[in-house]
């Protein structure tokens, strides 16, 4: 960094400290993690009082906006199990290969995954549109494997090869990791399409809160996925033994229908991951938020934690700004840099 840039950054820091010193400090409440990150700076570096921070107990969290800006992070890049939040990536990758009307068949392997289920049976078939509801509303592990195997079969066919259900699913998981690299997820590795992480499924998978927020933001930009991730309940039709059968699906997320603007939600839980949730809020004010909480203290608490992140964002967005970065002023003449810095200080005051 040259002397001129150092002078500008130093002046910016001194002025900001002076401005913050003039602000009244409210009484502290709850516990505060001084390592929590607010727009690239820690709470300690910003000298934020406790009542200017979200109060929640999840061990890892991320709050991202529509531009991909990480407004808040707690251990947001730390490797963690994410359980069924994995299914967000499953939906993203499958949407690259399957149309809404593509028929998905439930193989014996998919029907027998176990744990969280959409109630699918071996031999059932349904459209990919309905399979997405089974995946994202009911969090069906059976739906996750059926979708992965259908899309994986297409991947192998494009390569001029084929394989059984396990080979098709393996091809799909490889595509999940390729998509993770494409999205810039530097702290994620996927080993299956459903997120189970124990016994035979303890395969070294991991992700982090910030990566899940990026995944959800990407998923919400896909029309078909966005249309199927916001149901608190839904009915789907499967063909079973030659006749249509209706399956009623329920979402365990408590934000949908109760928190203003909640428009997407995916929950997860395993013993290793603890209660976790990823959700989106859009109140039509030009801003969208994506909140991820991992390792909350209970299943109900994950929704309280998510709401706390959103409440904090709406209360503080206008008064919080990221520090001036080198790329913000790179290539600007001296006068332009001064003007940019002054405008940065004046914004929000």
Short mmCIF file of C-alpha atoms in Angstrom, two decimals:
data_model
loop_
_atom_site.label_atom_id
_atom_site.label_comp_id
_atom_site.label_asym_id
_atom_site.label_seq_id
_atom_site.Cartn_x
_atom_site.Cartn_y
_atom_site.Cartn_z
CA UNK A 1 0.00 0.00 0.00
CA UNK A 2 1.55 3.38 -0.97
CA UNK A 3 1.84 6.38 1.37
CA UNK A 4 -1.15 8.17 -0.11
CA UNK A 5 -3.39 5.12 0.37
CA UNK A 6 -2.08 4.64 3.93
CA UNK A 7 -2.86 8.27 4.70
CA UNK A 8 -6.40 7.94 3.36
CA UNK A 9 -7.10 4.75 5.29
CA UNK A 10 -5.63 6.22 8.49
CA UNK A 11 -7.70 9.38 8.13
CA UNK A 12 -10.79 7.28 7.51
CA UNK A 13 -10.22 5.21 10.66
CA UNK A 14 -9.58 8.25 12.85
CA UNK A 15 -12.67 10.03 11.59
CA UNK A 16 -14.84 6.93 12.11
CA UNK A 17 -13.55 6.49 15.66
CA UNK A 18 -14.46 10.10 16.38
CA UNK A 19 -17.93 9.70 14.97
CA UNK A 20 -18.56 6.50 16.93
CA UNK A 21 -17.39 8.16 20.12
CA UNK A 22 -20.20 10.72 19.76
CA UNK A 23 -22.90 8.04 19.65
CA UNK A 24 -24.79 7.20 22.85
CA UNK A 25 -24.20 3.65 24.07
CA UNK A 26 -27.19 1.66 25.23
CA UNK A 27 -27.07 -0.75 28.16
CA UNK A 28 -25.55 -4.12 27.44
CA UNK A 29 -27.65 -7.27 27.27
CA UNK A 30 -26.97 -10.94 26.83
CA UNK A 31 -23.60 -12.38 25.90
CA UNK A 32 -21.50 -10.98 23.08
CA UNK A 33 -18.91 -12.73 20.97
CA UNK A 34 -16.36 -10.06 20.13
CA UNK A 35 -15.20 -12.21 17.21
CA UNK A 36 -18.60 -11.96 15.50
CA UNK A 37 -18.05 -10.27 12.16
CA UNK A 38 -20.08 -7.30 10.92
CA UNK A 39 -19.29 -6.30 7.33
CA UNK A 40 -15.67 -7.53 7.36
CA UNK A 41 -14.84 -6.14 10.82
CA UNK A 42 -15.20 -7.85 14.20
CA UNK A 43 -17.60 -6.51 16.79
CA UNK A 44 -14.58 -5.57 18.88
CA UNK A 45 -13.00 -3.61 16.01
CA UNK A 46 -16.24 -1.75 15.45
CA UNK A 47 -16.62 -1.11 19.20
CA UNK A 48 -20.26 -2.11 18.88
CA UNK A 49 -22.20 -2.31 22.15
CA UNK A 50 -24.11 -5.54 22.82
CA UNK A 51 -27.47 -4.07 21.87
CA UNK A 52 -26.16 -3.34 18.38
CA UNK A 53 -25.55 -7.06 17.78
CA UNK A 54 -27.99 -9.91 17.20
CA UNK A 55 -28.71 -11.94 20.33
CA UNK A 56 -28.80 -15.67 19.53
CA UNK A 57 -27.12 -18.90 20.60
CA UNK A 58 -26.24 -20.83 17.41
CA UNK A 59 -22.57 -21.77 17.27
CA UNK A 60 -22.25 -20.73 13.59
CA UNK A 61 -24.28 -18.22 11.62
CA UNK A 62 -24.29 -16.11 8.47
CA UNK A 63 -26.53 -13.34 7.20
CA UNK A 64 -26.14 -12.42 3.53
CA UNK A 65 -28.02 -9.96 1.34
CA UNK A 66 -29.15 -9.97 -2.28
CA UNK A 67 -25.73 -8.83 -3.51
CA UNK A 68 -23.88 -11.59 -1.70
CA UNK A 69 -22.60 -9.20 0.98
CA UNK A 70 -22.04 -10.97 4.29
CA UNK A 71 -23.57 -8.60 6.82
CA UNK A 72 -23.02 -10.79 9.83
CA UNK A 73 -21.02 -13.89 10.59
CA UNK A 74 -20.31 -16.03 13.62
CA UNK A 75 -17.71 -18.68 12.88
CA UNK A 76 -19.19 -18.39 9.40
CA UNK A 77 -16.26 -20.10 7.65
CA UNK A 78 -15.77 -22.86 10.21
CA UNK A 79 -16.28 -26.39 8.90
CA UNK A 80 -19.48 -27.96 10.23
CA UNK A 81 -22.07 -30.59 9.43
CA UNK A 82 -25.14 -29.11 7.74
CA UNK A 83 -27.45 -32.14 7.64
CA UNK A 84 -30.42 -31.63 5.30
CA UNK A 85 -29.31 -28.15 4.26
CA UNK A 86 -27.29 -30.24 1.80
CA UNK A 87 -30.53 -30.62 -0.16
CA UNK A 88 -30.30 -27.00 -1.29
CA UNK A 89 -27.26 -27.97 -3.36
CA UNK A 90 -29.08 -31.09 -4.55
CA UNK A 91 -31.88 -28.88 -5.91
CA UNK A 92 -29.42 -26.49 -7.59
CA UNK A 93 -27.52 -29.23 -9.42
CA UNK A 94 -30.62 -31.20 -10.39
CA UNK A 95 -32.21 -28.08 -11.90
CA UNK A 96 -29.30 -27.95 -14.35
CA UNK A 97 -30.29 -31.36 -15.72
CA UNK A 98 -34.01 -31.86 -15.21
CA UNK A 99 -37.11 -29.99 -16.35
CA UNK A 100 -40.21 -29.53 -14.22
CA UNK A 101 -42.04 -32.23 -16.18
CA UNK A 102 -39.22 -34.80 -16.10
CA UNK A 103 -40.48 -38.01 -14.50
CA UNK A 104 -38.53 -39.21 -11.46
CA UNK A 105 -38.72 -42.88 -10.47
CA UNK A 106 -38.07 -44.05 -6.93
CA UNK A 107 -35.56 -46.90 -7.06
CA UNK A 108 -35.22 -49.51 -4.30
CA UNK A 109 -32.01 -47.77 -3.23
CA UNK A 110 -33.77 -44.40 -2.92
CA UNK A 111 -36.73 -45.83 -1.06
CA UNK A 112 -34.48 -47.46 1.53
CA UNK A 113 -32.26 -44.50 2.54
CA UNK A 114 -34.18 -44.04 5.79
CA UNK A 115 -34.46 -41.26 8.39
CA UNK A 116 -36.37 -38.18 7.10
CA UNK A 117 -38.81 -39.34 4.43
CA UNK A 118 -41.39 -37.90 2.05
CA UNK A 119 -43.30 -41.17 2.20
CA UNK A 120 -42.18 -42.37 -1.21
CA UNK A 121 -42.28 -46.08 -2.05
CA UNK A 122 -40.22 -48.19 -4.40
CA UNK A 123 -41.64 -47.85 -7.93
CA UNK A 124 -43.34 -44.49 -7.32
CA UNK A 125 -42.94 -41.94 -10.07
CA UNK A 126 -43.61 -38.19 -10.08
CA UNK A 127 -42.62 -35.05 -11.92
CA UNK A 128 -39.40 -33.32 -10.97
CA UNK A 129 -41.58 -30.37 -9.87
CA UNK A 130 -43.31 -32.57 -7.29
CA UNK A 131 -40.04 -34.29 -6.41
CA UNK A 132 -38.60 -30.87 -5.50
CA UNK A 133 -41.47 -30.36 -3.08
CA UNK A 134 -40.75 -33.76 -1.56
CA UNK A 135 -37.09 -32.72 -1.28
CA UNK A 136 -37.47 -29.18 0.05
CA UNK A 137 -40.79 -29.23 1.93
CA UNK A 138 -40.75 -32.71 3.50
CA UNK A 139 -36.93 -32.93 3.42
CA UNK A 140 -37.21 -36.44 2.05
CA UNK A 141 -33.99 -38.40 1.89
CA UNK A 142 -35.87 -40.73 -0.45
CA UNK A 143 -36.59 -37.79 -2.77
CA UNK A 144 -32.96 -36.61 -2.59
CA UNK A 145 -31.60 -39.96 -3.76
CA UNK A 146 -34.30 -40.42 -6.42
CA UNK A 147 -33.56 -36.98 -7.87
CA UNK A 148 -29.80 -37.52 -7.72
CA UNK A 149 -30.05 -40.86 -9.46
CA UNK A 150 -32.29 -39.48 -12.23
CA UNK A 151 -30.01 -36.51 -12.89
CA UNK A 152 -26.87 -38.66 -12.51
CA UNK A 153 -28.18 -41.07 -15.15
CA UNK A 154 -28.42 -38.16 -17.58
CA UNK A 155 -24.89 -37.09 -16.71
CA UNK A 156 -23.52 -40.54 -17.41
CA UNK A 157 -25.54 -40.86 -20.62
CA UNK A 158 -24.07 -37.58 -21.86
CA UNK A 159 -20.64 -39.12 -21.33
CA UNK A 160 -21.69 -42.18 -23.31
CA UNK A 161 -21.80 -44.46 -20.30
CA UNK A 162 -24.26 -45.71 -17.72
CA UNK A 163 -24.46 -47.48 -14.41
CA UNK A 164 -26.62 -48.64 -11.54
CA UNK A 165 -28.32 -46.40 -8.98
CA UNK A 166 -25.12 -46.08 -6.95
CA UNK A 167 -23.05 -45.07 -9.98
CA UNK A 168 -25.66 -42.50 -11.00
CA UNK A 169 -25.72 -41.03 -7.49
CA UNK A 170 -21.93 -40.91 -7.37
CA UNK A 171 -21.88 -38.96 -10.65
CA UNK A 172 -24.39 -36.54 -9.18
CA UNK A 173 -22.33 -36.01 -6.02
CA UNK A 174 -19.30 -35.27 -8.19
CA UNK A 175 -21.40 -32.62 -9.94
CA UNK A 176 -22.38 -31.19 -6.54
CA UNK A 177 -18.73 -30.59 -5.73
CA UNK A 178 -18.10 -29.12 -9.18
CA UNK A 179 -21.00 -26.72 -8.63
CA UNK A 180 -19.58 -25.83 -5.21
CA UNK A 181 -16.32 -24.83 -6.88
CA UNK A 182 -18.24 -22.84 -9.50
CA UNK A 183 -20.09 -20.94 -6.77
CA UNK A 184 -16.85 -20.21 -4.91
CA UNK A 185 -17.67 -22.38 -1.90
CA UNK A 186 -14.20 -22.79 -0.46
CA UNK A 187 -15.21 -24.63 2.70
CA UNK A 188 -17.58 -27.30 1.43
CA UNK A 189 -17.33 -30.94 0.40
CA UNK A 190 -20.37 -33.06 -0.44
CA UNK A 191 -20.51 -36.86 -0.15
CA UNK A 192 -24.21 -37.57 -0.68
CA UNK A 193 -27.33 -35.71 -1.86
CA UNK A 194 -29.28 -35.78 1.42
CA UNK A 195 -26.90 -34.76 4.21
CA UNK A 196 -26.93 -37.82 6.45
CA UNK A 197 -23.60 -37.93 8.27
CA UNK A 198 -23.48 -41.07 10.41
CA UNK A 199 -22.79 -44.78 10.05
CA UNK A 200 -22.40 -45.62 6.35
CA UNK A 201 -23.00 -41.95 5.49
CA UNK A 202 -20.10 -40.61 7.58
CA UNK A 203 -18.10 -39.88 4.44
CA UNK A 204 -16.12 -36.76 5.36
CA UNK A 205 -18.63 -34.20 4.15
CA UNK A 206 -18.66 -30.65 5.57
CA UNK A 207 -19.68 -27.10 4.78
CA UNK A 208 -20.03 -23.82 6.67
CA UNK A 209 -22.65 -21.16 7.36
CA UNK A 210 -21.30 -18.67 4.80
CA UNK A 211 -21.23 -21.31 2.05
CA UNK A 212 -24.80 -22.39 2.82
CA UNK A 213 -25.94 -18.76 2.58
CA UNK A 214 -24.26 -18.54 -0.83
CA UNK A 215 -25.96 -21.78 -1.86
CA UNK A 216 -29.39 -20.51 -0.83
CA UNK A 217 -28.85 -17.21 -2.63
CA UNK A 218 -27.92 -19.15 -5.78
CA UNK A 219 -30.93 -21.45 -5.40
CA UNK A 220 -33.30 -18.50 -5.15
CA UNK A 221 -32.11 -17.31 -8.56
CA UNK A 222 -33.41 -20.52 -10.17
CA UNK A 223 -37.10 -20.12 -10.97
CA UNK A 224 -38.03 -23.78 -10.49
CA UNK A 225 -36.21 -24.08 -7.17
CA UNK A 226 -37.50 -20.76 -5.86
CA UNK A 227 -41.06 -21.85 -6.66
CA UNK A 228 -40.67 -25.00 -4.56
CA UNK A 229 -38.73 -23.93 -1.48
CA UNK A 230 -41.28 -21.73 0.25
CA UNK A 231 -44.14 -24.10 1.13
CA UNK A 232 -45.16 -24.67 4.73
CA UNK A 233 -47.22 -27.57 3.41
CA UNK A 234 -47.91 -29.03 -0.02
CA UNK A 235 -49.62 -31.95 -1.71
CA UNK A 236 -47.96 -33.93 -4.48
CA UNK A 237 -49.22 -36.68 -6.75
CA UNK A 238 -47.26 -39.86 -7.36
CA UNK A 239 -48.08 -42.75 -9.63
CA UNK A 240 -48.14 -45.86 -7.46
CA UNK A 241 -49.08 -49.30 -8.80
CA UNK A 242 -50.70 -47.68 -11.82
CA UNK A 243 -52.90 -45.26 -9.88
CA UNK A 244 -52.42 -41.65 -8.70
CA UNK A 245 -51.80 -41.22 -4.97
CA UNK A 246 -51.73 -37.89 -3.14
CA UNK A 247 -49.05 -37.35 -0.49
CA UNK A 248 -49.37 -34.52 2.03
CA UNK A 249 -46.05 -32.87 2.89
CA UNK A 250 -45.20 -30.70 5.89
CA UNK A 251 -42.32 -28.26 6.40
CA UNK A 252 -40.85 -28.16 9.90
CA UNK A 253 -39.70 -24.54 9.51
CA UNK A 254 -41.64 -22.21 11.81
CA UNK A 255 -40.71 -18.95 10.04
CA UNK A 256 -42.91 -19.58 7.00
CA UNK A 257 -46.27 -17.95 7.56
CA UNK A 258 -45.19 -16.34 10.83
CA UNK A 259 -42.17 -14.11 10.19
CA UNK A 260 -42.88 -11.11 7.91
CA UNK A 261 -41.45 -11.63 4.44
CA UNK A 262 -40.26 -15.22 4.99
CA UNK A 263 -40.24 -16.77 1.52
CA UNK A 264 -37.90 -19.77 1.67
CA UNK A 265 -36.88 -22.23 4.35
CA UNK A 266 -34.94 -25.44 4.75
CA UNK A 267 -34.30 -27.15 8.06
CA UNK A 268 -31.82 -29.80 9.07
CA UNK A 269 -30.89 -31.96 12.03
CA UNK A 270 -28.51 -34.75 12.86
CA UNK A 271 -26.70 -35.43 16.12
CA UNK A 272 -23.46 -34.18 14.55
CA UNK A 273 -24.98 -31.05 13.02
CA UNK A 274 -27.44 -30.15 15.75
CA UNK A 275 -30.55 -28.13 14.86
CA UNK A 276 -29.88 -25.91 11.84
CA UNK A 277 -31.86 -23.84 9.37
CA UNK A 278 -31.45 -21.78 6.20
CA UNK A 279 -34.10 -19.27 5.23
CA UNK A 280 -34.80 -16.20 3.12
CA UNK A 281 -36.78 -13.03 3.78
CA UNK A 282 -38.03 -10.54 1.21
CA UNK A 283 -40.29 -7.70 2.33
CA UNK A 284 -40.43 -5.99 -1.04
CA UNK A 285 -38.21 -3.09 0.01
CA UNK A 286 -35.50 -3.87 -2.53
CA UNK A 287 -33.49 -6.01 -0.14
CA UNK A 288 -33.41 -9.77 0.37
CA UNK A 289 -31.70 -11.56 3.22
CA UNK A 290 -30.48 -15.13 3.61
CA UNK A 291 -29.92 -16.38 7.16
CA UNK A 292 -28.16 -19.60 8.12
CA UNK A 293 -27.83 -20.89 11.68
CA UNK A 294 -25.92 -24.06 12.55
CA UNK A 295 -25.77 -25.75 15.93
CA UNK A 296 -28.64 -24.00 17.69
CA UNK A 297 -29.44 -25.27 21.18
CA UNK A 298 -32.81 -26.77 20.20
CA UNK A 299 -35.04 -27.23 17.18
CA UNK A 300 -37.37 -24.35 18.17
CA UNK A 301 -34.36 -22.13 18.98
CA UNK A 302 -33.04 -22.28 15.42
CA UNK A 303 -36.07 -20.23 14.31
CA UNK A 304 -35.63 -17.76 17.17
CA UNK A 305 -31.98 -17.42 16.15
CA UNK A 306 -32.92 -16.86 12.49
CA UNK A 307 -35.49 -14.20 13.41
CA UNK A 308 -32.89 -12.45 15.59
CA UNK A 309 -30.56 -12.13 12.59
CA UNK A 310 -33.31 -10.68 10.40
CA UNK A 311 -34.49 -8.30 13.12
CA UNK A 312 -30.93 -7.07 13.52
CA UNK A 313 -30.53 -6.49 9.78
CA UNK A 314 -33.70 -4.43 9.48
CA UNK A 315 -32.82 -2.38 12.56
CA UNK A 316 -29.20 -1.68 11.63
CA UNK A 317 -28.75 -1.77 7.85
CA UNK A 318 -28.88 2.01 7.43
CA UNK A 319 -26.21 2.66 10.07
CA UNK A 320 -23.65 -0.02 9.21
CA UNK A 321 -21.19 0.09 6.33
CA UNK A 322 -18.25 -1.98 5.20
CA UNK A 323 -14.80 -0.40 5.63
CA UNK A 324 -13.19 1.15 2.58
CA UNK A 325 -11.29 -1.58 0.76
CA UNK A 326 -8.35 -1.14 -1.57
CA UNK A 327 -10.44 -2.19 -4.55
CA UNK A 328 -12.98 0.55 -3.76
CA UNK A 329 -10.47 3.27 -4.54
CA UNK A 330 -8.04 1.51 -6.88
CA UNK A 331 -7.54 3.57 -10.04
CA UNK A 332 -9.10 6.74 -8.59
CA UNK A 333 -7.25 10.04 -8.74
CA UNK A 334 -6.42 11.74 -5.41
CA UNK A 335 -9.39 14.09 -5.56
CA UNK A 336 -11.74 11.25 -6.48
CA UNK A 337 -10.46 9.22 -3.54
CA UNK A 338 -11.09 12.10 -1.15
CA UNK A 339 -14.60 12.55 -2.56
CA UNK A 340 -15.28 8.83 -2.22
CA UNK A 341 -14.07 8.81 1.38
CA UNK A 342 -16.14 11.85 2.34
CA UNK A 343 -19.23 10.30 0.75
CA UNK A 344 -18.54 7.05 2.63
CA UNK A 345 -18.39 8.90 5.96
CA UNK A 346 -21.49 10.96 5.28
CA UNK A 347 -23.64 8.00 4.24
CA UNK A 348 -25.96 7.05 7.06
CA UNK A 349 -25.04 9.92 9.41
#
